[in-house]
C-alpha positions as a printed Julia matrix, in Angstrom:
495×3 Matrix{Float64}:
 -113.03   -82.99  31.42
 -116.48   -81.66  30.62
 -118.04   -78.83  32.53
 -121.12   -80.3   34.22
 -124.2    -78.46  35.5
 -126.62   -81.22  36.24
 -126.2    -81.17  39.99
 -125.64   -77.49  40.59
 -127.19   -75.76  37.62
 -123.97   -74.52  35.95
 -123.1    -77.28  33.55
 -120.97   -77.61  30.55
 -120.65   -73.87  30.82
 -117.23   -73.73  29.27
 -117.73   -76.68  26.98
 -120.83   -75.24  25.36
 -119.96   -71.57  25.38
 -121.89   -70.29  28.39
 -120.35   -67.6   30.62
 -118.25   -68.96  33.47
 -119.48   -70.54  36.64
 -118.69   -68.14  39.46
 -115.91   -68.84  41.86
 -113.64   -66.44  43.72
 -109.97   -67.3   44.12
 -109.17   -69.07  47.34
 -107.69   -66.69  49.93
 -104.66   -68.93  50.34
 -103.97   -69.13  46.63
 -101.36   -66.93  45.07
 -100.6    -66.58  41.37
  -97.77   -68.73  40.15
  -95.83   -67.05  37.4
  -93.38   -69.04  35.35
  -92.05   -68.55  31.88
  -92.22   -70.56  28.72
  -88.82   -71.79  27.65
  -87.72   -72.11  24.05
  -85.79   -75.29  24.86
  -86.93   -78.52  26.4
  -86.47   -78.83  30.14
  -83.23   -80.33  31.38
  -83.76   -84.05  30.91
  -83.83   -86.31  33.93
  -81.14   -88.96  34.15
  -82.04   -91.99  32.05
  -84.44   -94.29  33.88
  -82.9    -97.62  34.87
  -84.99  -100.23  33.05
  -82.78  -103.33  33.06
  -84.56  -104.71  36.12
  -88.04  -103.95  34.75
  -89.84  -106.91  33.15
  -90.16  -106.38  29.4
  -93.96  -106.38  29.53
  -93.91  -103.43  31.97
  -91.2   -101.25  30.41
  -93.77   -99.08  28.63
  -94.87   -97.95  32.11
  -91.45   -96.63  33.16
  -91.96   -92.98  34.12
  -89.99   -90.15  35.69
  -92.36   -89.1   38.49
  -91.9    -85.61  39.86
  -93.43   -83.41  42.52
  -96.39   -81.6   41.0
  -95.96   -77.84  41.17
  -99.68   -77.17  41.79
 -100.96   -80.11  43.84
  -97.71   -81.15  45.46
  -99.34   -82.87  48.46
  -99.79   -86.06  46.46
  -97.24   -88.42  44.95
  -93.77   -89.64  45.86
  -91.08   -89.18  43.16
  -88.98   -91.89  44.82
  -91.23   -94.52  43.27
  -92.35   -95.27  39.74
  -95.54   -97.35  39.71
  -95.48   -99.91  36.9
  -98.61  -102.0   37.45
 -101.64  -101.94  39.75
 -103.52  -105.24  40.11
 -106.67  -104.38  42.07
 -109.18  -106.9   43.4
 -112.11  -104.92  44.8
 -115.23  -106.3   46.5
 -118.11  -103.85  47.03
 -120.78  -104.78  49.6
 -123.66  -102.29  49.2
 -125.5   -103.6   52.27
 -122.65  -102.56  54.57
 -121.04   -99.96  52.31
 -117.75  -101.8   52.68
 -114.98  -101.94  50.12
 -112.48  -104.77  50.57
 -109.3   -104.42  48.55
 -106.43  -106.7   47.64
 -103.78  -104.68  45.82
 -100.61  -105.86  44.16
  -98.45  -102.88  43.22
  -95.34  -103.44  41.13
  -93.03  -100.42  41.34
  -89.52   -99.33  40.5
  -87.62   -97.44  43.18
  -86.07   -94.28  41.73
  -83.85   -93.61  44.76
  -82.42   -95.43  47.73
  -84.93   -95.11  50.55
  -85.77   -96.67  53.91
  -89.47   -96.51  53.03
  -91.89   -95.44  50.33
  -95.04   -93.38  50.67
  -98.33   -94.08  48.92
 -101.47   -91.98  48.9
 -104.33   -93.81  50.65
 -107.22   -92.5   52.73
 -107.32   -93.52  56.38
 -110.97   -94.49  55.83
 -109.52   -97.71  54.36
 -107.65   -99.58  57.08
 -104.66  -101.61  55.94
 -104.46  -104.97  57.72
 -101.39  -106.41  56.02
  -98.46  -105.36  53.87
  -95.84  -107.51  52.18
  -92.83  -106.56  50.07
  -91.56  -109.24  47.7
  -93.41  -111.88  49.7
  -92.08  -110.82  53.11
  -94.12  -109.09  55.85
  -93.41  -105.37  55.88
  -93.94  -102.72  58.48
  -96.36   -99.95  57.58
  -98.02   -96.9   59.07
 -101.13   -94.94  58.15
 -101.32   -91.26  58.99
 -104.01   -89.12  57.43
 -104.09   -89.86  53.72
 -100.59   -91.31  53.65
  -99.47   -94.94  53.82
  -95.79   -95.54  54.61
  -94.37   -98.96  53.75
  -91.03   -99.91  55.23
  -88.15  -101.11  53.03
  -85.34  -100.71  52.41
  -85.72   -99.9   48.72
  -82.8    -99.65  46.3
  -82.69   -97.31  43.3
  -83.45   -99.05  40.02
  -84.84  -102.18  41.69
  -88.35  -103.48  41.06
  -90.51  -104.41  44.06
  -93.88  -106.05  44.53
  -96.0   -104.61  47.36
  -99.12  -106.52  48.4
 -101.74  -104.74  50.53
 -104.98  -105.89  52.17
 -107.4   -103.17  53.25
 -111.08  -102.57  53.96
 -113.49   -99.88  55.08
 -116.11   -97.44  53.9
 -114.45   -95.04  51.48
 -115.27   -91.38  51.62
 -114.78   -88.78  48.9
 -112.27   -85.99  49.32
 -112.94   -82.29  49.13
 -112.04   -80.96  45.72
 -109.2    -78.51  45.2
 -111.38   -76.5   42.8
 -113.91   -73.73  43.3
 -115.99   -75.11  40.43
 -119.46   -75.64  41.79
 -120.0    -78.92  39.94
 -116.86   -80.4   41.53
 -117.47   -80.23  45.26
 -115.85   -83.61  45.85
 -113.56   -86.11  44.13
 -112.72   -89.76  44.52
 -114.96   -92.64  45.63
 -118.58   -91.5   45.87
 -121.49   -93.56  47.24
 -125.03   -92.63  46.19
 -128.13   -92.81  48.36
 -128.91   -96.27  46.97
 -125.28   -97.43  47.4
 -124.14   -97.19  43.78
 -120.49   -96.19  43.34
 -118.76   -93.77  40.99
 -115.25   -92.31  41.08
 -113.77   -89.05  39.78
 -110.03   -88.59  40.17
 -109.18   -85.25  38.51
 -106.81   -83.8   39.62
 -106.43   -86.24  42.55
 -108.79   -88.75  44.13
 -107.51   -92.25  43.37
 -106.17   -92.36  46.94
 -109.76   -92.61  48.22
 -110.05   -96.22  47.03
 -106.6    -97.7   46.4
 -103.0    -97.0   47.39
 -101.61   -94.89  44.56
  -98.78   -92.66  43.5
 -101.49   -90.1   42.82
  -99.87   -87.7   40.38
 -100.1    -87.31  36.59
  -96.41   -87.9   35.87
  -96.51   -91.56  36.94
  -98.25   -93.86  34.46
  -98.87   -97.55  35.09
 -100.68  -100.57  33.71
 -103.91  -101.61  35.44
 -105.82  -104.84  35.96
 -109.07  -105.0   37.88
 -111.12  -107.84  39.35
 -114.43  -106.4   40.55
 -117.03  -108.2   42.66
 -120.5   -106.94  43.6
 -123.83  -108.67  44.37
 -125.7   -109.61  41.17
 -127.39  -108.28  39.13
 -125.17  -105.23  39.69
 -121.86  -105.1   37.86
 -118.46  -103.47  38.3
 -117.01  -101.44  35.41
 -113.46  -100.13  34.98
 -111.02   -99.05  32.27
 -109.89  -101.05  29.31
 -111.05  -104.33  27.87
 -113.51  -106.63  29.59
 -111.67  -109.95  29.85
 -114.39  -111.95  31.58
 -117.74  -111.69  33.29
 -119.6   -114.27  35.35
 -121.66  -114.9   38.47
 -120.04  -116.65  41.41
 -121.88  -117.31  44.7
 -124.42  -114.64  43.87
 -121.85  -112.01  42.92
 -121.07  -110.57  39.5
 -117.33  -110.83  38.89
 -115.71  -108.86  36.08
 -112.07  -108.69  35.03
 -110.65  -105.7   33.18
 -107.28  -104.92  31.59
 -105.98  -101.5   30.55
 -103.83  -102.09  27.48
 -101.54   -99.05  27.83
 -100.19   -97.16  30.87
 -102.42   -94.5   32.37
 -102.19   -91.85  35.08
 -104.19   -92.3   38.27
 -106.59   -89.46  37.45
 -107.64   -91.29  34.27
 -108.87   -94.41  36.07
 -112.61   -95.23  36.04
 -114.62   -97.33  38.48
 -118.36   -97.85  38.93
 -120.61  -100.34  40.69
 -124.32  -100.39  39.98
 -127.24  -101.66  37.88
 -125.54  -101.13  34.52
 -126.24  -102.81  31.18
 -123.64  -103.32  28.47
 -124.58  -102.55  24.86
 -122.27  -103.38  21.97
 -122.12  -100.58  19.4
 -120.02  -102.23  16.71
 -116.55  -101.03  15.88
 -114.69   -98.26  14.09
 -111.57   -99.35  12.2
 -111.38  -102.47  14.33
 -111.88  -100.67  17.66
 -114.85  -102.19  19.54
 -117.23   -99.71  21.15
 -119.41  -100.54  24.15
 -121.86   -98.57  26.26
 -122.49   -99.08  29.97
 -125.73   -97.35  30.93
 -128.36   -97.6   33.7
 -130.51  -100.66  33.13
 -133.69   -99.74  31.26
 -132.52   -96.2   30.4
 -133.23   -96.11  26.66
 -133.01   -92.31  26.55
 -129.35   -92.33  27.59
 -128.56   -94.93  24.93
 -130.09   -92.68  22.29
 -128.05   -89.7   23.49
 -124.71   -91.49  23.03
 -125.63   -93.39  19.85
 -123.49   -91.1   17.66
 -120.25   -92.27  19.31
 -119.03   -94.43  16.37
 -119.63   -91.64  13.86
 -117.93   -89.08  16.11
 -114.92   -91.32  16.73
 -114.52   -91.73  12.97
 -114.63   -87.93  12.54
 -111.94   -87.4   15.21
 -109.75   -90.09  13.65
 -109.79   -88.15  10.38
 -108.21   -85.24  12.27
 -105.89   -87.05  14.69
 -105.14   -90.41  13.13
 -105.86   -93.93  14.37
 -107.43   -94.25  17.8
 -104.53   -94.97  20.19
 -106.05   -97.73  22.34
 -107.58  -101.19  21.89
 -111.17  -100.35  22.89
 -113.51   -97.46  23.6
 -116.32   -97.5   26.13
 -118.86   -94.95  27.27
 -119.74   -95.3   30.95
 -122.87   -93.44  32.07
 -123.47   -94.25  35.74
 -126.57   -92.86  37.37
 -124.86   -90.33  39.61
 -121.69   -89.2   37.85
 -121.56   -85.37  38.03
 -119.87   -84.33  34.78
 -117.91   -85.66  31.78
 -114.43   -87.12  32.14
 -111.87   -88.5   29.68
 -111.15   -91.63  31.73
 -108.82   -93.65  29.54
 -110.65   -95.96  27.08
 -113.84   -95.71  29.2
 -115.23   -92.18  28.95
 -117.38   -91.31  31.99
 -120.49   -89.18  31.46
 -123.41   -88.06  33.59
 -126.82   -89.68  33.08
 -128.31   -86.44  34.38
 -127.03   -83.98  31.82
 -130.0    -81.74  30.94
 -132.01   -82.57  27.84
 -130.8    -79.43  26.05
 -127.13   -80.29  26.42
 -125.31   -80.9   23.12
 -124.19   -84.44  23.93
 -122.48   -84.9   20.57
 -120.19   -81.94  21.36
 -119.44   -83.45  24.78
 -118.56   -86.76  23.15
 -116.25   -85.13  20.61
 -114.49   -83.27  23.41
 -113.91   -86.39  25.51
 -112.93   -88.51  22.5
 -110.25   -85.96  21.54
 -108.89   -86.32  25.07
 -108.01   -89.94  24.33
 -105.15   -88.45  22.26
 -104.62   -85.16  24.16
 -104.57   -86.07  27.84
 -104.53   -89.86  27.72
 -102.07   -90.89  24.99
  -99.83   -87.97  25.94
 -100.34   -86.59  29.44
  -98.92   -83.43  31.03
  -96.14   -84.08  33.52
  -97.52   -81.36  35.79
 -100.99   -79.97  36.48
  -99.8    -76.47  35.54
 -100.13   -77.67  31.94
 -103.69   -78.98  31.87
 -104.23   -76.42  29.08
 -102.38   -78.93  26.87
 -105.35   -81.26  27.32
 -108.29   -78.92  27.55
 -107.22   -76.33  24.99
 -106.87   -78.85  22.17
 -110.02   -80.76  23.13
 -111.96   -77.49  23.14
 -110.42   -76.36  19.85
 -111.19   -79.55  17.93
 -114.66   -79.58  19.46
 -115.18   -76.09  18.01
 -113.82   -77.24  14.63
 -116.42   -80.01  14.69
 -119.2    -77.62  15.69
 -118.27   -75.2   12.9
 -118.3    -78.0   10.33
 -121.63   -79.35  11.58
 -123.28   -75.92  11.61
 -121.88   -74.76   8.27
 -119.9    -71.92   9.85
 -116.24   -70.93   9.62
 -113.93   -71.85  12.46
 -112.67   -68.24  12.42
 -116.15   -66.97  13.27
 -116.66   -69.57  16.0
 -113.31   -68.72  17.6
 -113.98   -64.98  17.44
 -117.11   -65.55  19.51
 -115.01   -67.05  22.3
 -112.92   -63.9   22.79
 -115.19   -61.94  25.18
 -115.67   -64.95  27.44
 -111.97   -65.81  27.35
 -111.04   -62.33  28.55
 -113.37   -62.71  31.52
 -111.99   -66.11  32.42
 -108.41   -64.85  32.26
 -109.2    -61.88  34.51
 -111.0    -64.04  37.07
 -108.86   -67.16  37.17
 -105.45   -66.1   35.86
 -103.57   -67.01  32.67
 -104.08   -70.59  31.46
 -100.43   -71.46  32.11
 -100.44   -70.06  35.66
 -103.94   -70.49  37.02
 -104.81   -70.04  40.66
 -104.53   -73.21  42.75
 -108.24   -73.14  43.63
 -109.22   -72.44  40.02
 -108.66   -75.91  38.66
 -110.4    -76.64  35.33
 -112.02   -73.23  35.0
 -112.68   -71.6   31.64
 -109.23   -70.03  31.32
 -107.59   -73.38  30.47
 -110.21   -74.13  27.79
 -110.92   -70.94  25.86
 -107.59   -69.1   25.68
 -105.63   -72.15  24.51
 -108.34   -72.95  21.92
 -107.94   -69.44  20.55
 -104.15   -69.87  20.66
 -104.3    -73.03  18.54
 -106.45   -71.37  15.9
 -104.09   -68.39  15.8
 -101.19   -70.78  15.27
 -103.12   -72.51  12.48
 -103.48   -69.21  10.66
  -99.81   -68.45  11.16
  -98.32   -71.74   9.88
 -101.1    -72.8    7.49
 -103.66   -75.58   7.62
 -101.48   -78.34   6.2
  -98.58   -77.8    8.59
 -100.83   -77.17  11.56
 -102.92   -80.35  11.23
  -99.84   -82.44  10.52
  -98.28   -81.26  13.77
 -101.51   -81.67  15.77
 -101.79   -85.22  14.48
  -98.13   -86.05  15.18
  -97.55   -84.51  18.61
  -99.34   -87.23  20.68
  -97.25   -89.92  19.0
  -93.97   -88.2   19.94
  -94.63   -88.99  23.61
  -96.96   -91.94  23.0
  -98.32   -93.38  26.26
  -96.01   -91.09  28.21
  -95.82   -87.57  29.6
  -94.66   -84.21  28.29
  -94.16   -80.69  29.63
  -94.85   -77.31  28.07
  -91.12   -76.95  27.47
  -91.21   -80.18  25.46
  -94.16   -78.93  23.43
  -92.72   -75.48  22.69
  -89.33   -76.87  21.7
  -90.96   -79.43  19.39
  -93.23   -76.91  17.67
  -90.26   -74.57  17.22
  -88.27   -77.36  15.6
  -91.08   -78.61  13.38
  -92.19   -75.2   12.08
  -88.7    -73.7   11.77
  -90.0    -70.69  13.69
  -89.25   -69.41  17.17
  -92.71   -69.56  18.72
  -91.52   -69.1   22.29
  -92.9    -65.58  22.7
  -96.12   -66.65  20.97
  -96.77   -69.39  23.55
  -95.57   -67.12  26.35
  -98.1    -64.45  25.48
 -101.06   -66.81  25.2
 -100.24   -68.88  28.27
  -98.76   -66.4   30.73
  -99.97   -62.87  29.98
 -102.56   -61.2   32.2
 -104.46   -60.1   29.09
 -105.24   -62.24  26.08
 -103.3    -61.41  22.92
 -105.28   -60.17  19.92
 -106.45   -62.73  17.4
 -104.46   -62.56  14.2
């Protein structure tokens, strides 16, 4: 995620090296202190995949209760595929949804629970073609079973209503709400990090459950609906623009993109066979110029991290999006970033996330430093190279700010619940990675940075997985090194 300031005046503060946005810890939040283990976490029992269709087996996950935002998600289900047909009617601000959710039950249960706002009223539910009982209470949808462990089920839901965004869990001033957002002129954007998908479809809304996605989006022409992945078709039917999208690899719910509005597609060629497209406000030539470096920046990141891990890359710049977000294969950016913002640096940051965050995703929100720390570090490597400076000098300049972030928001591996995506998960881990580079040497370091996303390709990993793997690959016991950088109240000295 990018730090945005367009709406509230505090933007890209972390991303671009400005002192932190203010935000006091929530009175109900208490520090969570855990340790970094030298061995991988106890593995879960092998997932039963025999009943899973071959084309969906890449989406088999081991969902777990999130330790930070545990209100969302049900570990008894493993979502495999969401097929969403969404009709947006701006005149009435009504979203009508037809959802087909294919899931694998991970335990025997009389019912399953999905996250879905009560602003969207479910009118029908079916399980494997049979009518099913259901109940909505708050932001929870319960669908009656029974469900048997290891068995695959197909849940079909019909719902409609006027979605409303949810209050964010963060004290960041540029993130006052998440989920489905409707602008004054009825355009739609969505922002799901850390949770928010439940505001527009029934989801297992947690990072540890990845699934395939297909979208069919309908909105009155000339507006268009945009989502993740590859655009399969686009046409006009009875006065509506209808688009179909397919996400080629499994993604977590927070990495899903959706927008409805007056957007124009621009083809920007390809990089190593990966097609690049831009979706920008119609007639907004200035925004097109600001993102024109995307192909060159993708090529630069590929030289560091290897081949781009997905089939396509898009840049979505809806009129009212508040920040920058690494939505999988369709990076979401704000059209209202201030003119002085270093957009190339923002693009590098979000492109790196396609490897760190999207290809491999933390199993738990306690480990968002795994995403943000590496994206920030490689962004700083790019900035140093562009400006003709040493990365050592650039990293040294982060130290005073990092100390302030750590004092205010807690260690990056144990941040306060209300301090989601504050500077402590960006700066300290970036400094940690550069310290590790100096310790093991450039060749070893960049080989490991390039390889790590492929070890858990299109899946999830924990900090225990990462520490154990780096220990094994370097032949060093780095457990106390990671412990100090991630969990200490004060930042360790730079080596």
